[in-house]
C-alpha positions as a printed Julia matrix, in Angstrom:
140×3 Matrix{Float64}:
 68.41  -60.9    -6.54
 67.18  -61.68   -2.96
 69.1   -60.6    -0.3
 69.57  -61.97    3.14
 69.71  -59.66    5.99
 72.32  -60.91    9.43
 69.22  -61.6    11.29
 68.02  -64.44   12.85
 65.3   -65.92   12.7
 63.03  -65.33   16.28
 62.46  -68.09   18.87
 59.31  -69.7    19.5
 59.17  -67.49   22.6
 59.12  -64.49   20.89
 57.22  -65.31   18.14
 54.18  -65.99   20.46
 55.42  -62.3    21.88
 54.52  -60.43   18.81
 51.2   -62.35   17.91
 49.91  -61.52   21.09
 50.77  -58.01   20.79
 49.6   -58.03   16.86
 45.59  -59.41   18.3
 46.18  -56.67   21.23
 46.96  -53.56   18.79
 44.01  -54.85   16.48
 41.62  -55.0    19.28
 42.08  -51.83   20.52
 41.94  -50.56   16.85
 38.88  -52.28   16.17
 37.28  -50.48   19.86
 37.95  -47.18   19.18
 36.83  -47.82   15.97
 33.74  -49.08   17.22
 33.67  -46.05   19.16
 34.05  -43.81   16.5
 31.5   -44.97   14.01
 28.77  -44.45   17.19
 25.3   -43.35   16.28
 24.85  -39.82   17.22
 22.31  -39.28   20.06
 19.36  -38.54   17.44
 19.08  -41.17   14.61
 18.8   -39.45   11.06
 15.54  -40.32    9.34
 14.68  -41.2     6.19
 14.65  -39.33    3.34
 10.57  -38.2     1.96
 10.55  -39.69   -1.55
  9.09  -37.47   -4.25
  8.77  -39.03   -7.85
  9.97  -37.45  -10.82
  7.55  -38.38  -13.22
  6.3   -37.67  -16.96
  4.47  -34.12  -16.16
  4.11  -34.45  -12.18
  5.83  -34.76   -9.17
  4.22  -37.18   -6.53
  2.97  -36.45   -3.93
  2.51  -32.81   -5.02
  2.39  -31.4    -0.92
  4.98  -32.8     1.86
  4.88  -31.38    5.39
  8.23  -31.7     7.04
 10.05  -31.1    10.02
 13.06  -28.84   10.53
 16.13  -31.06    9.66
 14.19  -33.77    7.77
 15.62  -34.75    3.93
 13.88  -35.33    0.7
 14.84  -37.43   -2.05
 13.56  -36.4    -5.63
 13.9   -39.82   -7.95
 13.56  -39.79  -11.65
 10.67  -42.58  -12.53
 12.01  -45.51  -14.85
  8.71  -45.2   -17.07
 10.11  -41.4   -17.87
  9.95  -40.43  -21.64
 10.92  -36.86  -21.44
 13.63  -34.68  -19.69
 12.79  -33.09  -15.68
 14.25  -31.29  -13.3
 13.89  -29.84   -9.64
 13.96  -25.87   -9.38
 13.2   -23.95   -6.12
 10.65  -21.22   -7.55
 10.33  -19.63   -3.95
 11.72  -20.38   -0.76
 11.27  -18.97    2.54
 12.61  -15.22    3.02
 15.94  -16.16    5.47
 16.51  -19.13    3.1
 20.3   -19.18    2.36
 22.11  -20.82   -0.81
 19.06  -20.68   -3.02
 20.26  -22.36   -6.02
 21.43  -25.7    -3.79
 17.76  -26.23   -3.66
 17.17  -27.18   -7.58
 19.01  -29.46  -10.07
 21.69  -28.58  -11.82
 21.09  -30.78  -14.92
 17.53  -32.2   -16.62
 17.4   -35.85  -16.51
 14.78  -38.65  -18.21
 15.4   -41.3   -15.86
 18.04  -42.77  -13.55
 18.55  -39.63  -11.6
 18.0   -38.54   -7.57
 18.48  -35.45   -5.84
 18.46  -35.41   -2.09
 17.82  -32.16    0.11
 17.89  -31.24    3.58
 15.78  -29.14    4.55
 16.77  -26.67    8.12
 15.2   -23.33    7.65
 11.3   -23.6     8.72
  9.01  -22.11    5.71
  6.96  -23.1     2.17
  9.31  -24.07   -0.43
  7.43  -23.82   -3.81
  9.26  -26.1    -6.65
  8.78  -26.57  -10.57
 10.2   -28.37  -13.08
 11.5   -25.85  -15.65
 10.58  -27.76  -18.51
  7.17  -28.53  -17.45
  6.31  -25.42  -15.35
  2.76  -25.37  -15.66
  2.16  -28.99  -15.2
  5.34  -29.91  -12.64
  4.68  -28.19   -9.19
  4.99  -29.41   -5.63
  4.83  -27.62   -2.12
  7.14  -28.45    0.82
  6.16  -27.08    4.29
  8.97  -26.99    6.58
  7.87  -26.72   10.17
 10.06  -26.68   13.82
């Protein structure tokens, strides 16, 4: 059952009152917003892209600088399972395992890394060691 409160019902006067002050709080909303979602003062790039393919990784060699990201993608034309596993890493390099899949995939997949600590990354796949291998120089 709908109940009625004692109220009544606003004039014109004030009605106009709280529409202007509804556009005025979502303004000011919407400008610090704005403010908010501001670019930072260096614009990220975007990511290397390294292809996960039957028995290679393409290109085999990146050269990268400190802070930039790589994106690993799984090719559609895949027939077998791959992965991404950091074989060696430079000595200070911290959180190791971050820097290799935690799964094998056939297709579908991406794994994205950034990369901060200057050195030669060395990756294989683990399923295709001998075939799968890549090189990522990470300079300052």
């Amino acid at each position: 059952m709908l109940r009625r409160s004692g109220r009544r019902a606003p004039t014109a006067h004030a009605a106009k009152l709280i529409a202007v002050a509804m556009v005025a709080v979502l303004a000011l909303s919407g400008a610090t917003a704005t403010a908010a979602n501001a670019p930072a003062n260096k614009p990220k790039s975007k990511p290397k892209e390294v292809s996960v393919a039957d028995f290679y990784f393409g290109p085999e060699k990146l050269t990268l600088k400190e802070g930039q990201s790589v994106n690993w993608v799984w090719a559609e034309a895949n027939t077998y399972p791959h992965d991404v596993h950091l074989k060696s890493g430079p000595k200070s390099l911290k959180q190791k395992a971050t820097y290799s899949t935690k799964t094998t995939a056939v297709t579908n997949a991406e794994f994205e890394k950034t990369f901060t600590t200057p050195g030669t990354y060395k990756f294989i796949c683990t399923i295709h060691p001998t075939q799968m291998h890549m090189t990522i120089v990470v300079k300052k």
